[in-house]
Amino acid sequence: MSGFVFSEKPIEIVEGDGPYLLDKNGTDYLDMGASYACVPLGHGHEAVTEVASEQLDSLTYVQASYPVEIRTQLYELLAETAPKGIDNTWLCNSGTEANEAALKFARAATGRSKIIATTRSFHGRTMGALATTWKDKYKKPYEPLIGDVEFVPYNEPDAMAEAVDEETAAVIVEPVQGEGGINPATDEFLETTREETAAVDAALIFDEVQTGMGRTGSLWAAESADAVPDMITSAKGLGNGLPIGATLCQDWIAENYGSHASTFSGGPVISAAAHATVSTILEEEIPAHAAEMGEYLTDELESRLESSVREVRSEGLMVGIEVKRGANRILRDLALNHQVLALPAGRTVVRLLPPLTIEHEHADEVVDALVEVL
Ligand SMILES: *Cc1c(COP(=O)(O)O)cnc(C)c1O
C-alpha cells in the first residue's frame, strides 16, 4: 500500500462539472459537500479555470516581494467586500495557515499571549491553530501545543464576558461552527464577544474558512452579524478549488503584525483564481441565491424527513442534519446506493455544503435520497 496518510473512499473521481463529479466507471455523483466547501461555483467553473490557465501561461510564479497586478487587485477586492475597517490582507495557502497568522498577528499587535476559543471549535491542524481546536482526538498525540489557550462554551455570552480580560490577545470564533456540527452563533454571543474584546483592546477573529464566500447567504457571515471583527480568516472556497488562505485585518493589526511571511503568499495563478472566484460570486449574486436555496432545502428536509431525524440546523447553504444513528453509515449508503456525496460533522450530523450554484432539482435529489436512506 502506498499513500498511507488518508483513508480514501472507494470511488475514483476523474472529472468535475458543476455540482457533479464523474468516477472512472462513468457514474455521476452529486457533490453535496462541494468537496469540503471548496467549490462554491461548482467544479470547473470557466470564469476561474480560464484566468488561471492564462496566468499559468504568462507567469506561474514570482517571489512575493515583487508586486503583481492581479494580487494587488485581489487585495483591493477583498478590502472592498469585507466589513468597513478591514482593509488589509495577508495571503497564504490554507485555512490553518490563515488562522496561524491571525493568532500570531494578535499576539504581536497586543503584546499579550492569552487566546480564547470556544467549545466544539475547529480552526485547523498546525500547532497554533490546533491548540485552539476543541476535540482531543485531533490534539492529544501532538501535545504540548502552544500554551495560554482557554475554551469558553459556544453561545454562552456570560462565560465569554468572564473569560475576556486585560491579558487577552484574541478571541477566535466561527460565526457558524462547521466541523462542530453546524451550530450558528447567536447575535447576543457575537455582540457580547465584540463588546468585551473591544473594552480591553483584544482582537476578535472570525474564522470564516467555511462560512465565507457566500455560503451563509452573504459574502461574509460577518455582514449579517452585528459585530465587526478585527480579523477575518478565509480559505476553502476562496480559490474555487485551488489552494489559498487569507487573513484580513484592520489597520491596528497590520501596523504591528511582527514579521510573518510565506514563500508562496499570493502567487499570480492563485491570485487570479481567487480574484475570479470572488468577482463571479458578486457579479452573479450568488450569496442571495445561496440564501434562497438554503431556505428551500431546509424546508424540504424538515417537512419530508420529519421524525426520522432529530433536528435540521442551517444558515444559507451550510446545513446540518442531526440524525438518530451514526452519520458515517448513512453517508456511505448515500454515496454508494444513491450517488450523493455529503460530509459528516461529528458522529451524528450529516453535513451539506453544496456548490452555491445548485438549483431546486439538486436539492430535490438529495432530499429524495435521504428520505430513502432514513
Ligand atoms: C477547514 C477549516 C479550517 C482549516 O482549513 P485547512 O485549509 O484544512 O487548513 C479552519 N477553520 C475552519 C472553520 C474550517 O472549516
PDB file of C-alpha atoms in Angstrom, residues 55-189:
ATOM      1  CA  GLN A  55      -1.942  33.168 -15.815  1.00  0.00           C
ATOM      2  CA  LEU A  56      -0.183  29.798 -15.759  1.00  0.00           C
ATOM      3  CA  ASP A  57       0.979  30.503 -19.318  1.00  0.00           C
ATOM      4  CA  SER A  58       2.190  34.067 -18.790  1.00  0.00           C
ATOM      5  CA  LEU A  59       3.686  33.938 -15.288  1.00  0.00           C
ATOM      6  CA  THR A  60       3.332  30.985 -12.937  1.00  0.00           C
ATOM      7  CA  TYR A  61       5.291  32.448 -10.052  1.00  0.00           C
ATOM      8  CA  VAL A  62       7.474  35.297  -8.956  1.00  0.00           C
ATOM      9  CA  GLN A  63       8.641  35.830  -5.388  1.00  0.00           C
ATOM     10  CA  ALA A  64       6.099  37.658  -3.265  1.00  0.00           C
ATOM     11  CA  SER A  65       8.370  40.673  -2.687  1.00  0.00           C
ATOM     12  CA  TYR A  66       7.653  41.922  -6.252  1.00  0.00           C
ATOM     13  CA  PRO A  67       4.242  43.471  -6.829  1.00  0.00           C
ATOM     14  CA  VAL A  68       1.952  41.632  -9.253  1.00  0.00           C
ATOM     15  CA  GLU A  69      -1.077  43.481 -10.606  1.00  0.00           C
ATOM     16  CA  ILE A  70      -3.587  40.673 -10.136  1.00  0.00           C
ATOM     17  CA  ARG A  71      -2.519  40.223  -6.490  1.00  0.00           C
ATOM     18  CA  THR A  72      -2.956  43.967  -5.865  1.00  0.00           C
ATOM     19  CA  GLN A  73      -6.414  43.726  -7.442  1.00  0.00           C
ATOM     20  CA  LEU A  74      -7.267  40.806  -5.155  1.00  0.00           C
ATOM     21  CA  TYR A  75      -6.173  42.823  -2.088  1.00  0.00           C
ATOM     22  CA  GLU A  76      -8.396  45.697  -3.263  1.00  0.00           C
ATOM     23  CA  LEU A  77     -11.376  43.451  -3.960  1.00  0.00           C
ATOM     24  CA  LEU A  78     -11.172  41.769  -0.556  1.00  0.00           C
ATOM     25  CA  ALA A  79     -10.883  45.138   1.204  1.00  0.00           C
ATOM     26  CA  GLU A  80     -13.922  46.435  -0.709  1.00  0.00           C
ATOM     27  CA  THR A  81     -16.051  43.436   0.199  1.00  0.00           C
ATOM     28  CA  ALA A  82     -15.004  42.981   3.837  1.00  0.00           C
ATOM     29  CA  PRO A  83     -16.838  44.875   6.599  1.00  0.00           C
ATOM     30  CA  LYS A  84     -15.766  48.518   6.990  1.00  0.00           C
ATOM     31  CA  GLY A  85     -12.337  48.967   8.557  1.00  0.00           C
ATOM     32  CA  ILE A  86     -10.964  45.596   7.442  1.00  0.00           C
ATOM     33  CA  ASP A  87      -8.695  46.837   4.683  1.00  0.00           C
ATOM     34  CA  ASN A  88      -5.559  44.697   4.804  1.00  0.00           C
ATOM     35  CA  THR A  89      -4.948  41.177   3.513  1.00  0.00           C
ATOM     36  CA  TRP A  90      -2.236  38.624   4.080  1.00  0.00           C
ATOM     37  CA  LEU A  91      -2.321  35.631   1.718  1.00  0.00           C
ATOM     38  CA  CYS A  92      -1.251  32.033   2.324  1.00  0.00           C
ATOM     39  CA  ASN A  93      -2.184  28.556   1.165  1.00  0.00           C
ATOM     40  CA  SER A  94      -4.747  27.076   3.575  1.00  0.00           C
ATOM     41  CA  GLY A  95      -7.205  27.693   6.367  1.00  0.00           C
ATOM     42  CA  THR A  96      -4.938  26.600   9.170  1.00  0.00           C
ATOM     43  CA  GLU A  97      -2.202  28.961   7.967  1.00  0.00           C
ATOM     44  CA  ALA A  98      -4.689  31.831   7.798  1.00  0.00           C
ATOM     45  CA  ASN A  99      -5.607  31.180  11.454  1.00  0.00           C
ATOM     46  CA  GLU A 100      -1.983  30.631  12.444  1.00  0.00           C
ATOM     47  CA  ALA A 101      -1.229  34.093  11.047  1.00  0.00           C
ATOM     48  CA  ALA A 102      -4.238  35.644  12.801  1.00  0.00           C
ATOM     49  CA  LEU A 103      -3.098  34.257  16.165  1.00  0.00           C
ATOM     50  CA  LYS A 104       0.462  35.488  15.617  1.00  0.00           C
ATOM     51  CA  PHE A 105      -0.754  38.923  14.466  1.00  0.00           C
ATOM     52  CA  ALA A 106      -2.948  39.232  17.578  1.00  0.00           C
ATOM     53  CA  ARG A 107      -0.078  38.345  19.886  1.00  0.00           C
ATOM     54  CA  ALA A 108       2.285  40.785  18.150  1.00  0.00           C
ATOM     55  CA  ALA A 109      -0.221  43.650  17.981  1.00  0.00           C
ATOM     56  CA  THR A 110      -1.379  43.351  21.596  1.00  0.00           C
ATOM     57  CA  GLY A 111       1.863  42.187  23.229  1.00  0.00           C
ATOM     58  CA  ARG A 112      -0.234  39.595  25.124  1.00  0.00           C
ATOM     59  CA  SER A 113      -0.443  35.817  24.846  1.00  0.00           C
ATOM     60  CA  LYS A 114      -3.836  34.567  26.034  1.00  0.00           C
ATOM     61  CA  ILE A 115      -6.110  33.216  23.302  1.00  0.00           C
ATOM     62  CA  ILE A 116      -9.764  32.363  23.887  1.00  0.00           C
ATOM     63  CA  ALA A 117     -11.504  29.783  21.703  1.00  0.00           C
ATOM     64  CA  THR A 118     -14.859  28.023  22.021  1.00  0.00           C
ATOM     65  CA  THR A 119     -16.048  24.510  22.761  1.00  0.00           C
ATOM     66  CA  ARG A 120     -16.604  22.395  19.613  1.00  0.00           C
ATOM     67  CA  SER A 121     -14.405  24.756  17.566  1.00  0.00           C
ATOM     68  CA  PHE A 122     -12.330  23.736  14.574  1.00  0.00           C
ATOM     69  CA  HIS A 123      -9.554  26.068  13.431  1.00  0.00           C
ATOM     70  CA  GLY A 124      -7.047  23.765  11.727  1.00  0.00           C
ATOM     71  CA  ARG A 125      -4.229  21.325  12.330  1.00  0.00           C
ATOM     72  CA  THR A 126      -0.946  23.223  12.548  1.00  0.00           C
ATOM     73  CA  MET A 127       0.370  23.568  16.111  1.00  0.00           C
ATOM     74  CA  GLY A 128      -1.097  27.009  16.868  1.00  0.00           C
ATOM     75  CA  ALA A 129      -4.474  26.625  15.167  1.00  0.00           C
ATOM     76  CA  LEU A 130      -4.711  23.102  16.609  1.00  0.00           C
ATOM     77  CA  ALA A 131      -4.294  24.463  20.122  1.00  0.00           C
ATOM     78  CA  THR A 132      -7.494  26.494  19.559  1.00  0.00           C
ATOM     79  CA  THR A 133      -9.369  23.460  18.170  1.00  0.00           C
ATOM     80  CA  TRP A 134     -11.679  21.748  20.645  1.00  0.00           C
ATOM     81  CA  LYS A 135     -11.549  17.991  20.062  1.00  0.00           C
ATOM     82  CA  ASP A 136      -8.905  15.972  21.908  1.00  0.00           C
ATOM     83  CA  LYS A 137      -8.921  13.437  19.074  1.00  0.00           C
ATOM     84  CA  TYR A 138      -7.093  15.965  16.883  1.00  0.00           C
ATOM     85  CA  LYS A 139      -4.771  17.268  19.610  1.00  0.00           C
ATOM     86  CA  LYS A 140      -3.706  14.559  22.058  1.00  0.00           C
ATOM     87  CA  PRO A 141      -0.968  12.820  20.032  1.00  0.00           C
ATOM     88  CA  TYR A 142       0.811  16.132  19.427  1.00  0.00           C
ATOM     89  CA  GLU A 143       0.849  17.789  22.820  1.00  0.00           C
ATOM     90  CA  PRO A 144       2.233  20.039  24.194  1.00  0.00           C
ATOM     91  CA  LEU A 145       0.799  22.595  21.756  1.00  0.00           C
ATOM     92  CA  ILE A 146       1.098  26.363  22.224  1.00  0.00           C
ATOM     93  CA  GLY A 147       0.039  27.369  25.718  1.00  0.00           C
ATOM     94  CA  ASP A 148      -2.291  30.001  27.154  1.00  0.00           C
ATOM     95  CA  VAL A 149      -5.443  28.915  25.321  1.00  0.00           C
ATOM     96  CA  GLU A 150      -8.756  28.931  27.199  1.00  0.00           C
ATOM     97  CA  PHE A 151     -12.047  27.444  25.972  1.00  0.00           C
ATOM     98  CA  VAL A 152     -15.400  29.114  26.595  1.00  0.00           C
ATOM     99  CA  PRO A 153     -18.747  27.356  25.955  1.00  0.00           C
ATOM    100  CA  TYR A 154     -20.039  28.366  22.498  1.00  0.00           C
ATOM    101  CA  ASN A 155     -23.079  30.650  22.624  1.00  0.00           C
ATOM    102  CA  GLU A 156     -22.691  31.470  26.319  1.00  0.00           C
ATOM    103  CA  PRO A 157     -22.178  35.249  26.439  1.00  0.00           C
ATOM    104  CA  ASP A 158     -21.765  35.395  30.231  1.00  0.00           C
ATOM    105  CA  ALA A 159     -18.948  32.858  30.159  1.00  0.00           C
ATOM    106  CA  MET A 160     -17.251  34.863  27.408  1.00  0.00           C
ATOM    107  CA  ALA A 161     -17.594  38.090  29.387  1.00  0.00           C
ATOM    108  CA  GLU A 162     -15.984  36.374  32.336  1.00  0.00           C
ATOM    109  CA  ALA A 163     -13.059  34.951  30.332  1.00  0.00           C
ATOM    110  CA  VAL A 164     -12.009  38.062  28.387  1.00  0.00           C
ATOM    111  CA  ASP A 165      -9.609  40.211  30.401  1.00  0.00           C
ATOM    112  CA  GLU A 166      -6.588  42.508  30.124  1.00  0.00           C
ATOM    113  CA  GLU A 167      -4.323  39.530  29.431  1.00  0.00           C
ATOM    114  CA  THR A 168      -6.350  38.518  26.375  1.00  0.00           C
ATOM    115  CA  ALA A 169      -4.683  38.837  22.971  1.00  0.00           C
ATOM    116  CA  ALA A 170      -7.576  37.427  20.944  1.00  0.00           C
ATOM    117  CA  VAL A 171     -10.846  35.560  20.798  1.00  0.00           C
ATOM    118  CA  ILE A 172     -11.231  33.258  17.797  1.00  0.00           C
ATOM    119  CA  VAL A 173     -14.728  32.119  16.841  1.00  0.00           C
ATOM    120  CA  GLU A 174     -16.630  30.614  13.900  1.00  0.00           C
ATOM    121  CA  PRO A 175     -19.831  32.599  13.125  1.00  0.00           C
ATOM    122  CA  VAL A 176     -21.353  29.203  12.302  1.00  0.00           C
ATOM    123  CA  GLN A 177     -19.436  26.173  13.558  1.00  0.00           C
ATOM    124  CA  GLY A 178     -18.839  23.742  10.696  1.00  0.00           C
ATOM    125  CA  GLU A 179     -16.882  20.708  11.883  1.00  0.00           C
ATOM    126  CA  GLY A 180     -18.536  21.080  15.316  1.00  0.00           C
ATOM    127  CA  GLY A 181     -21.960  20.178  13.896  1.00  0.00           C
ATOM    128  CA  ILE A 182     -23.371  23.261  12.056  1.00  0.00           C
ATOM    129  CA  ASN A 183     -24.054  25.496  15.055  1.00  0.00           C
ATOM    130  CA  PRO A 184     -24.915  29.125  14.233  1.00  0.00           C
ATOM    131  CA  ALA A 185     -23.704  31.675  16.800  1.00  0.00           C
ATOM    132  CA  THR A 186     -26.425  33.768  18.416  1.00  0.00           C
ATOM    133  CA  ASP A 187     -26.365  37.532  17.811  1.00  0.00           C
ATOM    134  CA  GLU A 188     -26.038  38.054  21.542  1.00  0.00           C
ATOM    135  CA  PHE A 189     -22.956  35.838  21.766  1.00  0.00           C
TER     136      PHE A 189
END
